[in-house]
Amino acid sequence: MTASVQRLLEDEPATMALGSELAAAGRGLPRQIVYLHGDLGAGKTTLVRGMLRALGHAGIVRSPTYTLLEPYDLADRGCLHLDLYRLADAGELDYIGLRELLSGPVLVLVEWPERGLGALPEPDLSITLSYRGTGREAVLEASSDVGARLLESLPG
């Protein structure tokens, strides 16, 4: 199954808004695995920030580049924000207890997922952010029924 949506994002508020739309689309879905692809500075963490704000997190949202993982407790589930940019080997994810963290209702947002292949679950949705002039282009691709539902629930 492959369904996709393309969006042009003029600026940071537009990227935050897409994150908010994804958060709203995912309400009621107990588990979502979202891969975030893009060059450094493409807006991956900004998109995550938009999602978390819309889900009620009021604190700081940083890219967990050095810690690999930042957990968040949301009203209806947990959220794991991973940044695997500095990951040397996918097997390192076993040391942080990723398998145990994935049990139960959880939203998993993974930056640089290609560095964790083989240790990560398959994504429901993959989002690729690329530079387009002064803005960004977001390509969202579903690879599961959950991902397709997310895309179907996004506003036009």
XYZ file of N, CA, C and O in Angstrom:
624
model
N 0.844 -1.178 0.000
C 0.000 0.000 0.000
C 0.886 1.237 0.000
O 1.744 1.373 0.843
N 0.683 2.088 -0.951
C 1.396 3.356 -0.951
C 0.438 4.454 -1.374
O -0.072 4.443 -2.487
N 0.183 5.346 -0.458
C -0.586 6.553 -0.738
C 0.317 7.702 -0.350
O 1.120 7.588 0.567
N 0.214 8.816 -1.062
C 1.093 9.935 -0.720
C 0.386 11.268 -0.870
O -0.595 11.398 -1.600
N 0.928 12.239 -0.152
C 0.448 13.613 -0.175
C 1.683 14.502 -0.247
O 2.692 14.219 0.386
N 1.587 15.561 -1.017
C 2.684 16.524 -1.119
C 2.182 17.876 -0.651
O 1.073 18.291 -0.984
N 2.997 18.565 0.145
C 2.647 19.897 0.641
C 3.831 20.831 0.466
O 4.967 20.456 0.731
N 3.551 22.060 0.068
C 4.563 23.107 0.078
C 4.404 23.875 1.379
O 3.294 24.276 1.747
N 5.501 24.057 2.081
C 5.503 24.737 3.372
C 6.311 26.015 3.222
O 7.527 25.966 3.040
N 5.642 27.137 3.288
C 6.301 28.416 3.027
C 7.310 28.818 4.093
O 8.289 29.485 3.800
N 7.032 28.421 5.356
C 7.861 28.897 6.454
C 7.698 27.987 7.667
O 6.979 26.978 7.618
N 8.356 28.363 8.756
C 8.292 27.558 9.975
C 6.865 27.417 10.514
O 6.470 26.315 10.901
N 6.045 28.478 10.549
C 4.664 28.301 11.009
C 3.882 27.293 10.155
O 3.048 26.547 10.684
N 4.166 27.231 8.860
C 3.473 26.257 8.005
C 3.910 24.831 8.351
O 3.096 23.899 8.324
N 5.177 24.664 8.720
C 5.668 23.349 9.131
C 5.036 22.949 10.457
O 4.616 21.798 10.637
N 4.939 23.895 11.383
C 4.272 23.633 12.663
C 2.805 23.271 12.437
O 2.267 22.372 13.083
N 2.156 23.957 11.503
C 0.747 23.692 11.206
C 0.562 22.282 10.651
O -0.406 21.595 11.002
N 1.464 21.834 9.793
C 1.377 20.465 9.287
C 1.513 19.477 10.442
O 0.780 18.485 10.513
N 2.422 19.743 11.361
C 2.547 18.894 12.543
C 1.258 18.845 13.343
O 0.825 17.781 13.792
N 0.616 19.989 13.487
C -0.656 20.063 14.205
C -1.744 19.257 13.484
O -2.528 18.541 14.112
N -1.770 19.350 12.154
C -2.748 18.580 11.369
C -2.516 17.078 11.528
O -3.470 16.299 11.641
N -1.256 16.665 11.542
C -0.939 15.247 11.721
C -1.354 14.764 13.107
O -1.854 13.647 13.264
N -1.151 15.609 14.113
C -1.569 15.261 15.471
C -3.078 15.055 15.522
O -3.562 14.077 16.106
N -3.822 15.960 14.918
C -5.283 15.840 14.901
C -5.712 14.588 14.130
O -6.626 13.873 14.551
N -5.045 14.300 13.024
C -5.385 13.132 12.217
C -5.123 11.830 12.972
O -5.812 10.834 12.753
N -4.151 11.853 13.878
C -3.788 10.646 14.608
C -4.540 10.409 15.897
O -4.357 9.383 16.542
N -5.425 11.325 16.253
C -6.189 11.136 17.494
C -7.001 9.848 17.385
O -7.607 9.556 16.379
N -6.963 9.070 18.445
C -7.701 7.817 18.470
C -6.909 6.633 17.926
O -7.353 5.493 18.048
N -5.760 6.884 17.325
C -4.910 5.791 16.860
C -3.897 5.500 17.973
O -3.093 6.359 18.305
N -3.921 4.313 18.539
C -3.073 4.055 19.703
C -1.577 3.999 19.403
O -0.770 4.361 20.245
N -1.206 3.553 18.221
C 0.222 3.433 17.909
C 0.481 3.937 16.501
O -0.208 3.547 15.563
N 1.476 4.811 16.399
C 1.886 5.335 15.091
C 3.404 5.389 15.054
O 4.023 5.864 15.997
N 3.956 4.911 13.960
C 5.403 4.979 13.745
C 5.612 5.915 12.560
O 5.141 5.639 11.448
N 6.301 7.036 12.782
C 6.504 8.040 11.737
C 8.007 8.250 11.544
O 8.719 8.578 12.496
N 8.464 8.023 10.325
C 9.856 8.286 9.962
C 9.941 9.683 9.373
O 9.108 10.070 8.546
N 10.971 10.429 9.771
C 11.196 11.787 9.289
C 12.539 11.845 8.566
O 13.582 11.617 9.186
N 12.487 12.110 7.278
C 13.684 12.184 6.442
C 13.930 13.630 6.037
O 12.986 14.398 5.867
N 15.186 13.977 5.834
C 15.528 15.307 5.347
C 16.912 15.713 5.805
O 17.443 15.188 6.788
N 17.483 16.642 5.074
C 18.805 17.151 5.412
C 18.779 17.884 6.746
O 17.701 18.212 7.272
N 19.952 18.163 7.278
C 20.049 18.987 8.482
C 19.345 20.318 8.241
O 19.521 20.929 7.188
N 18.530 20.731 9.182
C 17.842 22.011 9.073
C 16.610 22.013 8.185
O 16.017 23.065 7.950
N 16.186 20.836 7.709
C 15.040 20.779 6.798
C 13.698 20.967 7.492
O 12.694 21.194 6.833
N 13.667 20.860 8.823
C 12.416 21.106 9.540
C 11.841 19.897 10.260
O 10.695 19.940 10.711
N 12.614 18.836 10.406
C 12.107 17.628 11.055
C 11.682 17.897 12.500
O 10.572 17.550 12.894
N 12.545 18.535 13.266
C 12.220 18.816 14.665
C 11.107 19.856 14.770
O 10.264 19.786 15.667
N 11.048 20.782 13.854
C 9.953 21.764 13.840
C 8.618 21.063 13.632
O 7.626 21.381 14.299
N 8.575 20.092 12.751
C 7.357 19.315 12.520
C 6.969 18.560 13.792
O 5.796 18.562 14.187
N 7.950 17.934 14.446
C 7.692 17.240 15.710
C 7.151 18.216 16.745
O 6.192 17.919 17.459
N 7.751 19.394 16.828
C 7.298 20.416 17.781
C 5.831 20.762 17.535
O 5.036 20.893 18.472
N 5.449 20.917 16.266
C 4.056 21.207 15.935
C 3.119 20.097 16.380
O 2.026 20.359 16.896
N 3.550 18.855 16.197
C 2.718 17.717 16.627
C 2.560 17.707 18.145
O 1.447 17.579 18.660
N 3.681 17.842 18.844
C 3.627 17.764 20.301
C 2.844 18.913 20.920
O 2.108 18.723 21.893
N 2.991 20.109 20.375
C 2.200 21.249 20.873
C 0.703 20.953 20.717
O -0.082 21.206 21.626
N 0.327 20.429 19.552
C -1.089 20.134 19.295
C -1.602 19.010 20.198
O -2.799 18.933 20.462
N -0.699 18.159 20.674
C -1.095 17.059 21.558
C -1.013 17.442 23.033
O -1.187 16.606 23.904
N -0.731 18.721 23.306
C -0.795 19.222 24.670
C 0.526 19.390 25.387
O 0.542 19.811 26.542
N 1.653 19.105 24.744
C 2.946 19.293 25.405
C 3.311 20.778 25.347
O 3.439 21.357 24.276
N 3.515 21.376 26.519
C 3.800 22.810 26.570
C 5.279 23.111 26.794
O 5.690 24.257 26.690
N 6.079 22.103 27.086
C 7.487 22.325 27.382
C 8.336 22.445 26.133
O 7.849 22.506 25.006
N 9.626 22.447 26.368
C 10.601 22.566 25.285
C 10.631 21.269 24.482
O 10.524 20.188 25.041
N 10.788 21.397 23.176
C 10.959 20.248 22.290
C 12.285 20.440 21.571
O 12.426 21.326 20.745
N 13.246 19.610 21.936
C 14.574 19.674 21.325
C 14.781 18.421 20.476
O 14.222 17.382 20.757
N 15.673 18.530 19.526
C 16.081 17.344 18.803
C 16.998 16.544 19.714
O 17.983 17.079 20.223
N 16.695 15.265 19.955
C 17.533 14.469 20.855
C 18.793 13.929 20.164
O 19.090 12.741 20.215
N 19.531 14.819 19.516
C 20.709 14.422 18.753
C 21.740 13.719 19.619
O 22.342 12.742 19.193
N 21.949 14.181 20.838
C 22.978 13.594 21.691
C 22.443 12.505 22.611
O 23.177 11.618 23.010
N 21.164 12.556 22.945
C 20.580 11.563 23.851
C 19.916 10.419 23.095
O 19.542 9.427 23.708
N 19.740 10.532 21.797
C 19.059 9.587 20.908
C 17.548 9.553 21.107
O 16.809 9.366 20.163
N 17.084 9.725 22.338
C 15.669 9.535 22.628
C 15.187 10.572 23.629
O 15.846 10.826 24.636
N 14.039 11.151 23.335
C 13.374 12.056 24.273
C 11.944 11.550 24.431
O 11.175 11.544 23.466
N 11.577 11.090 25.625
C 10.200 10.621 25.835
C 9.299 11.777 26.295
O 9.752 12.703 26.970
N 8.042 11.703 25.913
C 7.041 12.683 26.334
C 5.809 11.926 26.814
O 5.393 10.951 26.195
N 5.227 12.381 27.910
C 3.973 11.820 28.390
C 2.853 12.723 27.909
O 2.776 13.886 28.303
N 2.011 12.180 27.047
C 0.868 12.917 26.529
C -0.387 12.436 27.235
O -0.359 11.426 27.940
N -1.487 13.122 27.055
C -2.721 12.791 27.762
C -3.193 11.368 27.482
O -3.625 10.665 28.392
N -3.090 10.918 26.237
C -3.663 9.620 25.880
C -2.642 8.534 25.575
O -3.008 7.392 25.316
N -1.347 8.877 25.597
C -0.301 7.894 25.281
C 1.065 8.528 25.486
O 1.187 9.719 25.722
N 2.066 7.725 25.308
C 3.423 8.238 25.354
C 3.882 8.616 23.961
O 3.276 8.232 22.956
N 4.958 9.362 23.910
C 5.571 9.728 22.639
C 7.071 9.542 22.789
O 7.657 9.930 23.804
N 7.687 8.934 21.785
C 9.122 8.773 21.739
C 9.639 9.537 20.537
O 9.224 9.278 19.409
N 10.514 10.484 20.789
C 11.140 11.255 19.708
C 12.586 10.799 19.641
O 13.359 11.006 20.579
N 12.944 10.152 18.551
C 14.303 9.662 18.367
C 15.001 10.454 17.279
O 14.388 10.796 16.265
N 16.277 10.729 17.510
C 17.125 11.332 16.493
C 18.349 10.431 16.386
O 19.172 10.377 17.301
N 18.452 9.711 15.287
C 19.488 8.695 15.142
C 20.698 9.186 14.348
O 21.522 8.381 13.921
N 20.813 10.497 14.183
C 21.901 11.056 13.382
C 23.271 10.574 13.857
O 24.146 10.276 13.058
N 23.470 10.477 15.154
C 24.773 10.102 15.706
C 24.873 8.617 16.045
O 25.863 8.183 16.633
N 23.873 7.841 15.685
C 23.881 6.411 15.975
C 24.969 5.724 15.152
O 25.023 5.855 13.933
N 25.848 4.989 15.817
C 26.933 4.303 15.113
C 26.471 2.952 14.573
O 26.917 2.528 13.508
N 25.567 2.284 15.291
C 25.122 0.952 14.896
C 23.677 0.781 15.353
O 23.342 1.125 16.487
N 22.830 0.224 14.488
C 21.411 0.060 14.812
C 21.218 -0.782 16.072
O 20.236 -0.612 16.799
N 22.154 -1.669 16.376
C 22.059 -2.496 17.568
C 22.073 -1.699 18.857
O 21.631 -2.190 19.905
N 22.568 -0.474 18.795
C 22.590 0.378 19.989
C 21.178 0.665 20.505
O 20.999 0.983 21.683
N 20.189 0.543 19.644
C 18.815 0.814 20.071
C 18.336 -0.210 21.103
O 17.451 0.083 21.900
N 18.933 -1.395 21.093
C 18.603 -2.389 22.122
C 19.025 -1.897 23.502
O 18.367 -2.185 24.500
N 20.127 -1.155 23.580
C 20.638 -0.688 24.865
C 19.743 0.363 25.514
O 19.793 0.546 26.726
N 18.967 1.066 24.710
C 18.059 2.056 25.307
C 16.687 1.454 25.590
O 15.782 2.152 26.032
N 16.526 0.162 25.326
C 15.274 -0.528 25.630
C 14.138 -0.188 24.690
O 12.983 -0.135 25.105
N 14.462 0.012 23.421
C 13.439 0.441 22.474
C 12.268 -0.537 22.387
O 11.117 -0.117 22.360
N 12.544 -1.816 22.378
C 11.450 -2.807 22.260
C 10.430 -2.645 23.394
O 9.232 -2.692 23.159
N 10.940 -2.484 24.590
C 10.045 -2.324 25.745
C 9.270 -1.009 25.657
O 8.104 -0.942 26.021
N 9.934 0.019 25.178
C 9.282 1.327 25.066
C 8.165 1.330 24.025
O 7.268 2.164 24.075
N 8.232 0.399 23.071
C 7.232 0.364 22.004
C 5.967 -0.402 22.383
O 5.023 -0.443 21.608
N 5.944 -1.000 23.557
C 4.744 -1.725 23.960
C 3.695 -0.720 24.432
O 4.009 0.306 25.019
N 2.469 -1.007 24.152
C 1.383 -0.122 24.551
C 1.181 1.017 23.574
O 1.854 1.112 22.543
N 0.238 1.896 23.894
C -0.047 3.023 23.001
C 1.111 4.020 22.982
O 1.528 4.512 24.021
N 1.629 4.285 21.794
C 2.785 5.166 21.682
C 2.847 5.803 20.293
O 2.468 5.182 19.298
N 3.275 7.029 20.285
C 3.569 7.747 19.041
C 5.084 7.786 18.941
O 5.754 8.266 19.857
N 5.631 7.253 17.844
C 7.078 7.190 17.673
C 7.465 8.054 16.480
O 6.986 7.828 15.365
N 8.309 9.043 16.728
C 8.757 9.976 15.702
C 10.266 9.817 15.567
O 11.002 10.075 16.520
N 10.727 9.380 14.394
C 12.130 9.014 14.228
C 12.799 9.874 13.163
O 12.462 9.776 11.975
N 13.745 10.701 13.601
C 14.585 11.449 12.658
C 15.780 10.572 12.287
O 16.302 9.852 13.118
N 16.202 10.608 11.039
C 17.309 9.815 10.515
C 17.062 8.315 10.703
O 17.922 7.579 11.172
N 15.884 7.821 10.328
C 15.552 6.410 10.563
C 16.443 5.433 9.794
O 16.608 4.286 10.219
N 17.032 5.874 8.686
C 17.879 4.970 7.900
C 19.060 4.446 8.719
O 19.612 3.387 8.428
N 19.418 5.147 9.779
C 20.537 4.712 10.624
C 20.118 3.640 11.624
O 20.971 3.051 12.283
N 18.823 3.396 11.737
C 18.336 2.379 12.669
C 17.649 1.217 11.984
O 16.967 0.422 12.640
N 17.818 1.108 10.669
C 17.149 0.030 9.938
C 17.548 -1.334 10.487
O 18.698 -1.572 10.816
N 16.552 -2.180 10.596
C 16.768 -3.501 11.154
C 16.420 -3.566 12.634
O 16.068 -4.618 13.139
N 16.500 -2.444 13.321
C 16.171 -2.399 14.748
C 14.865 -1.646 14.994
O 14.274 -1.768 16.061
N 14.440 -0.879 14.015
C 13.204 -0.096 14.139
C 12.024 -0.864 13.561
O 12.185 -1.616 12.594
N 10.823 -0.634 14.097
C 9.637 -1.189 13.446
C 9.398 -0.475 12.115
O 9.880 0.646 11.909
N 8.690 -1.115 11.236
C 8.353 -0.492 9.952
C 7.480 0.737 10.201
O 6.671 0.756 11.132
N 7.615 1.761 9.363
C 6.817 2.978 9.579
C 5.388 2.828 9.080
O 5.109 2.060 8.158
N 4.512 3.577 9.708
C 3.160 3.747 9.176
C 3.171 4.885 8.162
O 2.450 4.856 7.171
N 4.008 5.876 8.449
C 4.078 7.069 7.615
C 5.531 7.520 7.525
O 6.241 7.530 8.532
N 5.968 7.855 6.328
C 7.295 8.439 6.121
C 7.110 9.841 5.580
O 6.334 10.050 4.640
N 7.817 10.776 6.175
C 7.725 12.175 5.759
C 9.115 12.622 5.333
O 10.066 12.499 6.089
N 9.211 13.128 4.114
C 10.472 13.648 3.608
C 10.330 15.151 3.440
O 9.437 15.620 2.737
N 11.213 15.881 4.105
C 11.237 17.337 4.013
C 12.449 17.744 3.197
O 13.562 17.295 3.464
N 12.227 18.574 2.174
C 13.337 19.071 1.358
C 13.187 20.558 1.126
O 12.091 21.109 1.191
N 14.323 21.179 0.865
C 14.345 22.618 0.603
C 13.687 22.911 -0.738
O 13.934 22.230 -1.727
N 12.837 23.947 -0.781
C 12.212 24.454 -2.005
C 12.233 25.967 -1.925
O 11.413 26.569 -1.255
N 13.216 26.577 -2.563
C 13.363 28.027 -2.477
C 13.622 28.431 -1.040
O 14.502 27.887 -0.384
N 12.816 29.353 -0.525
C 12.971 29.775 0.866
C 12.123 28.930 1.814
O 12.177 29.118 3.024
N 11.338 28.007 1.272
C 10.480 27.155 2.081
C 10.915 25.702 2.029
O 12.074 25.396 1.777
N 9.943 24.839 2.246
C 10.177 23.398 2.244
C 9.070 22.702 1.467
O 7.964 23.210 1.336
N 9.386 21.519 1.015
C 8.377 20.626 0.451
C 8.302 19.417 1.366
O 9.336 18.881 1.779
N 7.099 18.989 1.703
C 6.890 17.799 2.511
C 6.187 16.763 1.650
O 5.154 17.057 1.043
N 6.756 15.571 1.586
C 6.120 14.445 0.908
C 5.824 13.413 1.983
O 6.731 12.945 2.677
N 4.545 13.099 2.130
C 4.088 12.152 3.143
C 3.644 10.883 2.435
O 2.793 10.943 1.542
N 4.215 9.749 2.828
C 3.893 8.478 2.192
C 3.448 7.464 3.237
O 4.188 7.182 4.180
N 2.256 6.914 3.032
C 1.718 5.895 3.931
C 2.221 4.531 3.494
O 2.317 4.245 2.305
N 2.527 3.686 4.477
C 2.944 2.326 4.152
C 2.201 1.296 5.001
O 2.623 0.151 5.095
N 1.094 1.723 5.606
C 0.245 0.821 6.381
C -1.170 1.398 6.390
O -1.400 2.533 5.950
N -2.097 0.635 6.932
C -3.471 1.141 7.068
C -3.516 2.351 7.991
O -4.263 3.295 7.755
N -2.702 2.329 9.043
C -2.642 3.474 9.959
C -2.141 4.710 9.214
O -2.701 5.799 9.336
N -1.095 4.553 8.413
C -0.564 5.673 7.630
C -1.584 6.199 6.634
O -1.738 7.416 6.470
N -2.299 5.286 5.978
C -3.332 5.712 5.022
C -4.430 6.490 5.738
O -4.916 7.501 5.224
N -4.783 6.042 6.933
C -5.813 6.755 7.701
C -5.341 8.154 8.080
O -6.110 9.116 8.037
N -4.063 8.277 8.429
C -3.515 9.593 8.744
C -3.635 10.518 7.543
O -4.076 11.673 7.661
N -3.222 10.038 6.374
C -3.296 10.865 5.173
C -4.725 11.231 4.805
O -5.002 12.369 4.425
N -5.644 10.288 4.920
C -7.058 10.538 4.603
C -7.669 11.574 5.520
O -8.595 12.291 5.128
N -7.160 11.655 6.747
C -7.721 12.576 7.732
C -7.147 13.975 7.676
O -7.624 14.872 8.366
N -6.110 14.172 6.858
C -5.536 15.525 6.723
C -6.504 16.429 5.964
O -7.146 15.990 5.017
N -6.572 17.690 6.369
C -7.410 18.627 5.606
C -6.866 18.798 4.192
O -5.669 18.715 3.972
N -7.776 19.022 3.239
C -7.487 19.185 1.814
C -6.264 19.919 1.533
O -5.547 19.963 0.679
